[in-house]
XYZ file of C-alpha atoms in Angstrom:
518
model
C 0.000 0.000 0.000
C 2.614 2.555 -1.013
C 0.909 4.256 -3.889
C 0.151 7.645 -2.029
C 4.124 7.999 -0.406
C 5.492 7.168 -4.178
C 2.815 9.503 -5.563
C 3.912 11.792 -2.912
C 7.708 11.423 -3.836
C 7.696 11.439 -7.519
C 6.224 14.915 -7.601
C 9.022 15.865 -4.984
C 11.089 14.877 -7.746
C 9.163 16.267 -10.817
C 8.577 19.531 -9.271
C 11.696 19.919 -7.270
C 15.071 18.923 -8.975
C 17.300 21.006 -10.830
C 18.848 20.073 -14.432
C 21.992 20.670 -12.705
C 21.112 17.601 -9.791
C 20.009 15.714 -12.456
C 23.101 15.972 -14.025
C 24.643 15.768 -10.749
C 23.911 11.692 -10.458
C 26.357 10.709 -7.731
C 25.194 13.091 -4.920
C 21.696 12.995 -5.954
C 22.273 8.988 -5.961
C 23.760 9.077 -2.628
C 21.255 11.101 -1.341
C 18.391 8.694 -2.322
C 19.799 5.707 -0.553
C 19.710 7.279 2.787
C 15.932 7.811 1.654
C 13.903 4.294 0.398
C 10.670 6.007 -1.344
C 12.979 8.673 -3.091
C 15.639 6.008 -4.094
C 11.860 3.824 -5.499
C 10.892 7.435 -7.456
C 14.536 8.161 -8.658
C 14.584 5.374 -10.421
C 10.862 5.455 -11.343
C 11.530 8.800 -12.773
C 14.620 7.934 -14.203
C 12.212 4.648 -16.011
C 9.464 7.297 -17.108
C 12.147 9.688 -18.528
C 13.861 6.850 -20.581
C 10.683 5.908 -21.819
C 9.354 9.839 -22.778
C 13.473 9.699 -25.067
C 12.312 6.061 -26.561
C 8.935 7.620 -27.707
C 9.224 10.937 -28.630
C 7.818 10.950 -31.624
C 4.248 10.060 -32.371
C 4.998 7.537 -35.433
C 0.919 6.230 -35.507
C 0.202 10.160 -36.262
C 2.963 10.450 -38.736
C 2.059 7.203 -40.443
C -1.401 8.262 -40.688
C -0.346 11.510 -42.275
C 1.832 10.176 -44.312
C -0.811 8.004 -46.053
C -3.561 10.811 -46.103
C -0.749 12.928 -48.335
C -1.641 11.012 -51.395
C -5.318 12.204 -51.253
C -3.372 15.834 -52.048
C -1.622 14.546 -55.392
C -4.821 12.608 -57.005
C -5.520 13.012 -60.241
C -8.851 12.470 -61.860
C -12.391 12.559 -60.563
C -12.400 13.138 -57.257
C -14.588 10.610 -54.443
C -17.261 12.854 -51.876
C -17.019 10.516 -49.698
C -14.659 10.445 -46.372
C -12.207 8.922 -48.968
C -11.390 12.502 -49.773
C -10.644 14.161 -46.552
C -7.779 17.267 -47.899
C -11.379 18.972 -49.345
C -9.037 21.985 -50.487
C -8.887 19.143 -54.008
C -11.496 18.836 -56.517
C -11.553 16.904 -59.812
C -8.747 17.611 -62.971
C -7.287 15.846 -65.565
C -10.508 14.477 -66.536
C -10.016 14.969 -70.193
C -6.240 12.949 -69.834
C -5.930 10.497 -72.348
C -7.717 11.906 -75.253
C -5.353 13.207 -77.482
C -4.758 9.732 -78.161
C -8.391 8.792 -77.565
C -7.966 6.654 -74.849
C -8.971 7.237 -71.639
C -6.121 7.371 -68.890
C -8.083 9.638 -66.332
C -6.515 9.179 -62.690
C -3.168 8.396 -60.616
C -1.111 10.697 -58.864
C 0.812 14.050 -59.957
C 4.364 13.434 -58.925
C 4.890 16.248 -57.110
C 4.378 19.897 -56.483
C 3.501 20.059 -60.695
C 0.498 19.218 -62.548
C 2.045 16.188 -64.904
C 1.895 12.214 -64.387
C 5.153 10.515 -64.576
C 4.324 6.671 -64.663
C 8.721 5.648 -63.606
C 8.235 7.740 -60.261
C 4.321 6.549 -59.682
C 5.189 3.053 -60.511
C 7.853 2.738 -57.847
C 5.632 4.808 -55.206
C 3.497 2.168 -55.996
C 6.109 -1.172 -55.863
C 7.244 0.868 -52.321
C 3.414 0.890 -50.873
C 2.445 -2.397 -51.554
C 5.779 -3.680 -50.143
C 5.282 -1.826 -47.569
C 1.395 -3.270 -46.609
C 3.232 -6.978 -47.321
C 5.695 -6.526 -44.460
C 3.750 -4.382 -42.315
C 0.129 -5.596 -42.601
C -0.382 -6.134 -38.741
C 1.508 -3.222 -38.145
C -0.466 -1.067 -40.087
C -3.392 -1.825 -38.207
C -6.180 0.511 -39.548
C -4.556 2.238 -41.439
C -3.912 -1.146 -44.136
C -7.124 -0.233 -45.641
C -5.817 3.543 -46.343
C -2.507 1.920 -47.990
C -4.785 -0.597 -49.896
C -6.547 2.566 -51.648
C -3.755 4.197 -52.250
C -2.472 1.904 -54.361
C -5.495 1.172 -56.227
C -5.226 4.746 -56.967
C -2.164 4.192 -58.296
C -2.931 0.402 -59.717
C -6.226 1.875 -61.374
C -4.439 3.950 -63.901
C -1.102 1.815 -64.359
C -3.649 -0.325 -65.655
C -5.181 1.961 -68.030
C -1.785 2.550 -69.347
C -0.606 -0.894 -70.340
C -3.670 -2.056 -71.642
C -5.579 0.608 -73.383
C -3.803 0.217 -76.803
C -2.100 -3.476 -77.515
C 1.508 -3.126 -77.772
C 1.826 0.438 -76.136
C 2.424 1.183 -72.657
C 1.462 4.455 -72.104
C 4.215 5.994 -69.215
C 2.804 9.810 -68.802
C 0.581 12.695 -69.254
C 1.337 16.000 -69.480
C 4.344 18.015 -71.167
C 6.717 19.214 -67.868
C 8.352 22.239 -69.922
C 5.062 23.290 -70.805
C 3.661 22.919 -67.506
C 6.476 24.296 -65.641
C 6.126 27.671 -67.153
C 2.929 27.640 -65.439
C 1.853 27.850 -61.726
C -2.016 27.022 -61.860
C -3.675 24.682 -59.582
C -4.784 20.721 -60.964
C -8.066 21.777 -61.523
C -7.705 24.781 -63.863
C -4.954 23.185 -65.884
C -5.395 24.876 -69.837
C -1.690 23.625 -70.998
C -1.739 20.705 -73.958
C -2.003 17.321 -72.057
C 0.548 15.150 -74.012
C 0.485 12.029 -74.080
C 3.544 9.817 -74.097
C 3.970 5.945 -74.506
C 6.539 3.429 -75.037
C 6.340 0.460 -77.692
C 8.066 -1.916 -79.916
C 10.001 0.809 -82.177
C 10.042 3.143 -78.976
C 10.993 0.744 -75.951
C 11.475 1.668 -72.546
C 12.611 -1.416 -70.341
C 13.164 0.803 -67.682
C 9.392 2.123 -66.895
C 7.487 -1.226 -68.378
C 9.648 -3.074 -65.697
C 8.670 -0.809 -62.531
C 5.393 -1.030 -64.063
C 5.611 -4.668 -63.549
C 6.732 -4.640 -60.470
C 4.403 -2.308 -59.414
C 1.449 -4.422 -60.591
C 3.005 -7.856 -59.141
C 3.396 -6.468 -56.033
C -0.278 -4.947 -55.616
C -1.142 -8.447 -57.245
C -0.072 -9.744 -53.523
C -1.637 -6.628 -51.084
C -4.872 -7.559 -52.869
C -4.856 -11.036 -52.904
C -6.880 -12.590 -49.878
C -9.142 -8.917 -50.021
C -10.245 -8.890 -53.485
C -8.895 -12.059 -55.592
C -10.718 -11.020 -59.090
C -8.565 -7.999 -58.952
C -5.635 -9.217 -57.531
C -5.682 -11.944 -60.514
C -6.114 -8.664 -63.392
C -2.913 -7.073 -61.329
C -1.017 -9.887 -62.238
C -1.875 -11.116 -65.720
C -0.952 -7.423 -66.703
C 2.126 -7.763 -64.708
C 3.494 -10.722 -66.290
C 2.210 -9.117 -70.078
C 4.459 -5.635 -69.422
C 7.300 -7.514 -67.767
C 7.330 -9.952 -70.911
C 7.291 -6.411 -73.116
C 9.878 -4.844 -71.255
C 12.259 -7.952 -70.860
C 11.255 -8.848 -75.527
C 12.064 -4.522 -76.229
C 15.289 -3.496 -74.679
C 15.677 0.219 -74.218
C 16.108 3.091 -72.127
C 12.818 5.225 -72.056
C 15.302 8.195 -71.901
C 16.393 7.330 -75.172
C 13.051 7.134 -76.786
C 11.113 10.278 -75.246
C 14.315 12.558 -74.799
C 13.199 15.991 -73.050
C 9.506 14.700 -72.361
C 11.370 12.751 -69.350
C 14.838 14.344 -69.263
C 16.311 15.796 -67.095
C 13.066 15.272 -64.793
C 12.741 11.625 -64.777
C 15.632 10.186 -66.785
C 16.670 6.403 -66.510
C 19.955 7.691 -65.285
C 20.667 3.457 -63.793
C 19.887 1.897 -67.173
C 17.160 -0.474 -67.361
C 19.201 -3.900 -66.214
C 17.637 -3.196 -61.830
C 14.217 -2.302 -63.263
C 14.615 -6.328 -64.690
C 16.009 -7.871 -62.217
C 13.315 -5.588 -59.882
C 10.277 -6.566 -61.815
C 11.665 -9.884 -62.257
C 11.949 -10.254 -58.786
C 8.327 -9.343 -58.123
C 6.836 -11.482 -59.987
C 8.976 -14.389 -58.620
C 7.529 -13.553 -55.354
C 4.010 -13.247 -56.443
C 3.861 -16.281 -59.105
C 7.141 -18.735 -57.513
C 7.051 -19.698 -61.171
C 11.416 -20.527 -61.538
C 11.381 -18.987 -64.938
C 11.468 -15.507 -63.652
C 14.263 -16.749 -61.020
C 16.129 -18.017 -64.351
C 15.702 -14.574 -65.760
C 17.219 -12.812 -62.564
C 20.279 -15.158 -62.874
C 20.761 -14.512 -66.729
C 20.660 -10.936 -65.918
C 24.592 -10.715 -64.346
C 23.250 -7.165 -62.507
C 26.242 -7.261 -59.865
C 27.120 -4.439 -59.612
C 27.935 -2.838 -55.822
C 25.337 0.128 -55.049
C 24.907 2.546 -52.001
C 22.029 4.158 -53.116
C 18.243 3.312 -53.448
C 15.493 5.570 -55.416
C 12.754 5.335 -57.860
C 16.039 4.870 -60.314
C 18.335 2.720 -58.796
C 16.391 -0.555 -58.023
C 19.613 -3.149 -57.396
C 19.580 -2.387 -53.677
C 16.021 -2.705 -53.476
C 15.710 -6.051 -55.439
C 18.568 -7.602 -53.654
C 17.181 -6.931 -50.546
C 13.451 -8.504 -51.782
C 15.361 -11.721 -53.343
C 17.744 -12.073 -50.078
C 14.272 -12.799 -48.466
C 14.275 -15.977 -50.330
C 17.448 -16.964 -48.003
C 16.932 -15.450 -44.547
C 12.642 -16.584 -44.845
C 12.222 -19.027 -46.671
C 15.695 -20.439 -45.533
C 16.542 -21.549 -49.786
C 20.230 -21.700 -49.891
C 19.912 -21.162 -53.518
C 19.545 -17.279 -52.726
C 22.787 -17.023 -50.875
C 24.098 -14.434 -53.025
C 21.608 -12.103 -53.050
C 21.929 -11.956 -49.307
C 25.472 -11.354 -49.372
C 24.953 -8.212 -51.692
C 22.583 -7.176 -49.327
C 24.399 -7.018 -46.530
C 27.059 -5.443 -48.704
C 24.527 -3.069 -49.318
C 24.019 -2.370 -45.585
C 27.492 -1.945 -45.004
C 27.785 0.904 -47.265
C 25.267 2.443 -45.711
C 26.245 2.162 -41.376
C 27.847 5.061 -40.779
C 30.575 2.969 -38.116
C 31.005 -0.282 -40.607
C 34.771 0.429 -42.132
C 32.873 0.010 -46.012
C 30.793 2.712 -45.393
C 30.798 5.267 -48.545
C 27.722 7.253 -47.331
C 28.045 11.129 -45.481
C 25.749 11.977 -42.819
C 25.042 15.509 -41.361
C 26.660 16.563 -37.862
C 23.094 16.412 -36.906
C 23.002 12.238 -37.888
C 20.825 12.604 -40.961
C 22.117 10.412 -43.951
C 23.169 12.551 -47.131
C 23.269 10.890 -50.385
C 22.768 14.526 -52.810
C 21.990 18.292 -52.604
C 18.569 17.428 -54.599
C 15.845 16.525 -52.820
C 18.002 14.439 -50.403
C 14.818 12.731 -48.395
C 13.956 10.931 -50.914
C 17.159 8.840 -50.494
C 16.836 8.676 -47.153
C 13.130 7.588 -46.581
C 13.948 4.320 -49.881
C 16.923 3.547 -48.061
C 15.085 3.760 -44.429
C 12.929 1.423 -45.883
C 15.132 -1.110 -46.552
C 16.774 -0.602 -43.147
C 13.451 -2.079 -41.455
C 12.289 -4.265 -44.136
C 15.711 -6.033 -43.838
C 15.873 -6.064 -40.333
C 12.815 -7.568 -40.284
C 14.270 -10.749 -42.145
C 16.969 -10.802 -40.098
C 14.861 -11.387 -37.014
C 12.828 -14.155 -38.939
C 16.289 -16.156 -39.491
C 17.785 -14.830 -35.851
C 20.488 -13.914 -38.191
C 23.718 -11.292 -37.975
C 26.720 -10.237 -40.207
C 29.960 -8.460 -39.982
C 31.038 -4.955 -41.797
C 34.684 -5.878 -40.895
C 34.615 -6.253 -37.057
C 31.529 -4.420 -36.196
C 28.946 -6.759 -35.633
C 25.502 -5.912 -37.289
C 22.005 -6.960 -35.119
C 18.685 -6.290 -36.508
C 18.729 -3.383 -33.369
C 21.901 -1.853 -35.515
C 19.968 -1.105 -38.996
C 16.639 -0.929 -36.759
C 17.941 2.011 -34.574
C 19.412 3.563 -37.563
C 16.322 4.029 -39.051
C 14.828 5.265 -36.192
C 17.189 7.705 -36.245
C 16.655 8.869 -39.384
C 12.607 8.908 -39.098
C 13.086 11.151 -35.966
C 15.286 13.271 -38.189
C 12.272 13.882 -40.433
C 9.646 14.187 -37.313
C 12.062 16.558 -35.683
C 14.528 15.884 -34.007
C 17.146 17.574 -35.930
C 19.447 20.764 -35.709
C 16.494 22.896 -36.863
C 14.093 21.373 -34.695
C 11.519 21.317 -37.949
C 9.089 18.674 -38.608
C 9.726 17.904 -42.500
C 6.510 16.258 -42.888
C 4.126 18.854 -43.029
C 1.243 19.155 -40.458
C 3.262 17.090 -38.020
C 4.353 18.775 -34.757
C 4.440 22.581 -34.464
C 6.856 23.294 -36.720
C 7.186 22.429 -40.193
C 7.574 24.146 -43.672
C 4.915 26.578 -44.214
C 6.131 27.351 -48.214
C 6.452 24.366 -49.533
C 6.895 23.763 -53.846
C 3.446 23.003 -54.781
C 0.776 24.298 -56.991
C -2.236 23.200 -55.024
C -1.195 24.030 -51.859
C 0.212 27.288 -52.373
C -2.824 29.012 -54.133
C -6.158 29.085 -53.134
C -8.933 26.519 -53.458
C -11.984 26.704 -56.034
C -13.789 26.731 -52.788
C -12.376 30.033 -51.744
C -11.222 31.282 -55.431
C -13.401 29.652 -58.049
C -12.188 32.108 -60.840
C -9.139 30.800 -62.671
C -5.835 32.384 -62.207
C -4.347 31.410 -65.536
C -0.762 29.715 -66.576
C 1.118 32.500 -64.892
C -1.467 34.343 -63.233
C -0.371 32.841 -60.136
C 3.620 33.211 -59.945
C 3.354 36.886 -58.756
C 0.962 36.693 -55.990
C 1.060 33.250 -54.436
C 4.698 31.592 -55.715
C 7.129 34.427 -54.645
C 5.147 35.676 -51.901
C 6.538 35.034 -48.349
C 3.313 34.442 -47.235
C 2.200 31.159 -46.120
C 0.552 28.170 -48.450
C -3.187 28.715 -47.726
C -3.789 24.802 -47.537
C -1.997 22.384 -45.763
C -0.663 19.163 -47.665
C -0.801 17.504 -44.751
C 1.578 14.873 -44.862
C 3.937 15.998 -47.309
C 7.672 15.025 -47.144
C 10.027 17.548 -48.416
C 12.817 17.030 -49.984
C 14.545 18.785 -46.469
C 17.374 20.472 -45.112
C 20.866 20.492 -46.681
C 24.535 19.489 -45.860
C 24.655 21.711 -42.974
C 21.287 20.634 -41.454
C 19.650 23.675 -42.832
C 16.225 24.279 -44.249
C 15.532 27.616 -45.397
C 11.177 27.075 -46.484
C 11.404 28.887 -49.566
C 8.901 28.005 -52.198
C 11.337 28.599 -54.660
C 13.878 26.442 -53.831
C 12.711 23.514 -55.112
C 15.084 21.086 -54.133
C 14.387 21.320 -50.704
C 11.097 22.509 -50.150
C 8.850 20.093 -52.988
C 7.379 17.068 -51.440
C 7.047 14.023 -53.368
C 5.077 10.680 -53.781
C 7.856 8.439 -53.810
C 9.347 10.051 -50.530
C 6.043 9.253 -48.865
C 5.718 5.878 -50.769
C 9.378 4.880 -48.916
C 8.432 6.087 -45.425
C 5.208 4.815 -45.025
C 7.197 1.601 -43.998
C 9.351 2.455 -41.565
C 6.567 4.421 -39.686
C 4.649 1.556 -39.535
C 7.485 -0.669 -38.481
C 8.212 1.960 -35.716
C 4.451 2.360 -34.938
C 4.209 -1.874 -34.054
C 7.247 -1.431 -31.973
């Protein structure tokens, strides 16, 4: 019966000590023994505190968030329902598709523009559903969110590889046009292009993330909705097959309607063995594993992104060894943990920088987008790890699942926070966060508020280089964050920094729900 004197104690404690007896352990220790209760709330407090450090940042809110983003970058007609919560949208891009009179109405715009890029969407895409495969319990309610995001996503994709036999269409909407312009989604009046890849005009690179995207939704949808799970996959295996007949870079066949915004900088060979990869998982049929080993894609990597893929699929196939416990897939888990020890900032093989502030720097461009793809395979490998109660060496350190799993977490609380600025980068999480972020929607006002259109550049004067705040909140929205110093000025301007992105948020939904089931 010693609830009331602890009680009693601990708000001695709370209310009473000094940072500077806190810090001042010995005496303050020494003290306490001559003093049972206090020595009981010390320690109590001491428990309470280390727990407050260990959760400091609310990752079910920031996964939520992060999911609820995507509702900001749809495309197409939009639902009334509660499926639509960021109301500040309406419909656009209804008419997309006609200029080659077919109808490819929907997805996501990839960023702060107005244009559909099918390489970045697709990977968003792979990144979500692999993210609801490893994290489905974790997820919790919010698995039904993921589920239609991707069918936003899967929807279209869809549209595009089957709407004309033998073309894949891969975008919509010409980016030099439309970055002259700043005009919100719905008023859009610039020409919207269309742009496809085919026999004569291949693109490898984007019909294989395509793939993989659609094999991997094939699996998030499987036990939920079979009839569509089954139409994921036979148009999986039909790009894949296009992509793997037609080599080619995509780059090489559009030119400036994808460079320098989304070119194929990799190659095409990872988008293979990526797609490849995902269909082996969702069909087991050994053809595809034949494929991967005809491919020879060894080459080292420290870098993972809606270009770079051979991280990603090595980590995916190195499942096949550390899961399902098939010998066979051996090597894949060695490049894997190669992989990881490029990326620990103690392992002696480590080529990657990280700020004095701890966050992980990979390029002056939009760096978070790095981090939160990378992040992702941090957890998702760690996860396997703790299904084989497996460990490796970098040299002599000694790698756990806790050593990639607290470097994530260290780079998630980075992005929540806790970082030299002390700046949220997801916006609408915390206090403080950008306020000027690089995006058309959110930085002029709704039709609600301003149904009048402002015209192609009727909105760069007042509402682009204004100082003034974006008058709706893309809550959600990861930017692409601070620089090489730690610093993150929130200009709207600066694009590099201060444009959010789908496949940042497609990476980190992940690791926030890995951290959220922890």
């Amino acid at each position: 019966m010693r609830k009331t004197p602890i009680k009693r104690d601990l708000l001695i404690i709370q209310t009473s000590i000094t940072l500077t007896s806190i810090l001042n352990i010995p005496h303050f220790f020494m003290d306490s023994l001559k003093r049972p209760s206090l020595f009981y709330s010390f320690f109590l407090a001491l428990l309470l505190c280390s727990n407050a450090v260990q959760a400091s940042q609310n990752y079910e809110d920031a996964l939520a968030k992060s999911i609820l983003f995507f509702q900001g970058q749809r495309s197409g007609r939009l639902p009334l329902s509660q499926s639509q919560n960021l109301r500040w949208r309406s419909a656009s891009g209804l008419g997309d598709g006609s200029q080659a009179r077919v109808n490819l109405v929907g997805g996501y715009y990839d960023a702060g523009d107005n244009v559909k890029f099918n390489f970045p969407m697709a990977y968003t895409t792979t990144m979500l559903s692999w993210s609801a495969l490893e994290n489905s319990k974790r997820l919790g309610p919010q698995l039904e969110n993921v589920r239609v995001a991707i069918r936003w996503a899967t929807d279209y994709l869809i549209k595009c590889a089957t709407a004309t036999p033998g073309v894949l269409y891969v975008g919509v909407g010409d980016p030099n046009v439309d970055h002259k312009c700043w005009e919100r989604p719905e008023d859009m009046d610039t020409v919207r292009t269309v742009y496809s890849v085919s026999r004569n005009k291949p693109g490898s690179d984007v019909a294989a993330e395509t793939a993989a995207a659609l094999a991997a939704a094939s699996l998030v949808f499987r036990k939920v909705d079979s009839a569509y799970s089954k139409l994921l996959l036979r148009t999986a295996k039909s790009v894949f097959q296009f992509a793997a007949q037609y080599r080619g870079s995509y780059s090489d066949s559009l030119g400036s309607a994808v460079c320098p915004f989304y070119c194929s900088y990799s190659g095409y060979k990872d988008e293979l063995l990526w797609g490849a990869a995902w269909l082996l998982r969702a069909t087991k049929d050994v053809s595809y594993r034949n494929f991967i080993d005809s491919l020879g894609a060894h080459d080292s990597t420290d870098i993972f992104s809606w270009d770079d893929k051979l991280a990603g699929a090595r980590v995916l196939l190195a499942r096949g060894s550390l899961v399902a416990n098939d010998k066979s897939y051996e090597p894949f888990k060695q490049q894997a943990q190669d992989f990881m020890c490029r990326i620990l900032p103690n392992s002696p093989y480590s080529t990657t920088q990280y700020t004095s502030g701890g966050l992980m720097f990979k390029l002056p461009d939009n760096n978070l987008q790095y981090v939160a793809s990378i992040t992702n395979l941090l957890t998702t490998y760690a996860k396997y790890m703790q299904s084989a109660k497996s460990t490796f060496n970098c040299g002599n350190i000694l790698v756990t699942p806790k050593t990639l799993i607290n470097l994530a977490r260290k780079q998630v609380d980075y992005i929540l926070g806790d970082n030299p600025m002390r700046m949220s980068y997801m916006v609408g999480y915390g206090t403080n966060f950008p306020k000027r972020i690089h995006h058309r929607g959110s930085s002029l006002p709704s039709k609600t508020t301003h149904p009048q259109s402002f015209g192609c550049e009727g909105g760069f004067q007042p509402f682009y280089y204004t100082s003034n705040p974006n008058p709706n909140i893309l809550v959600g929205a990861i930017v692409g964050g601070p620089n090489n110093n730690d610093f993150y000025p929130d200009e709207r301007t600066d694009y590099s920094h201060s444009e959010p992105a789908t496949y940042i948020n497609g990476a980190i939904v992940g690791p926030l729900a890995f951290l959220s089931g922890r």
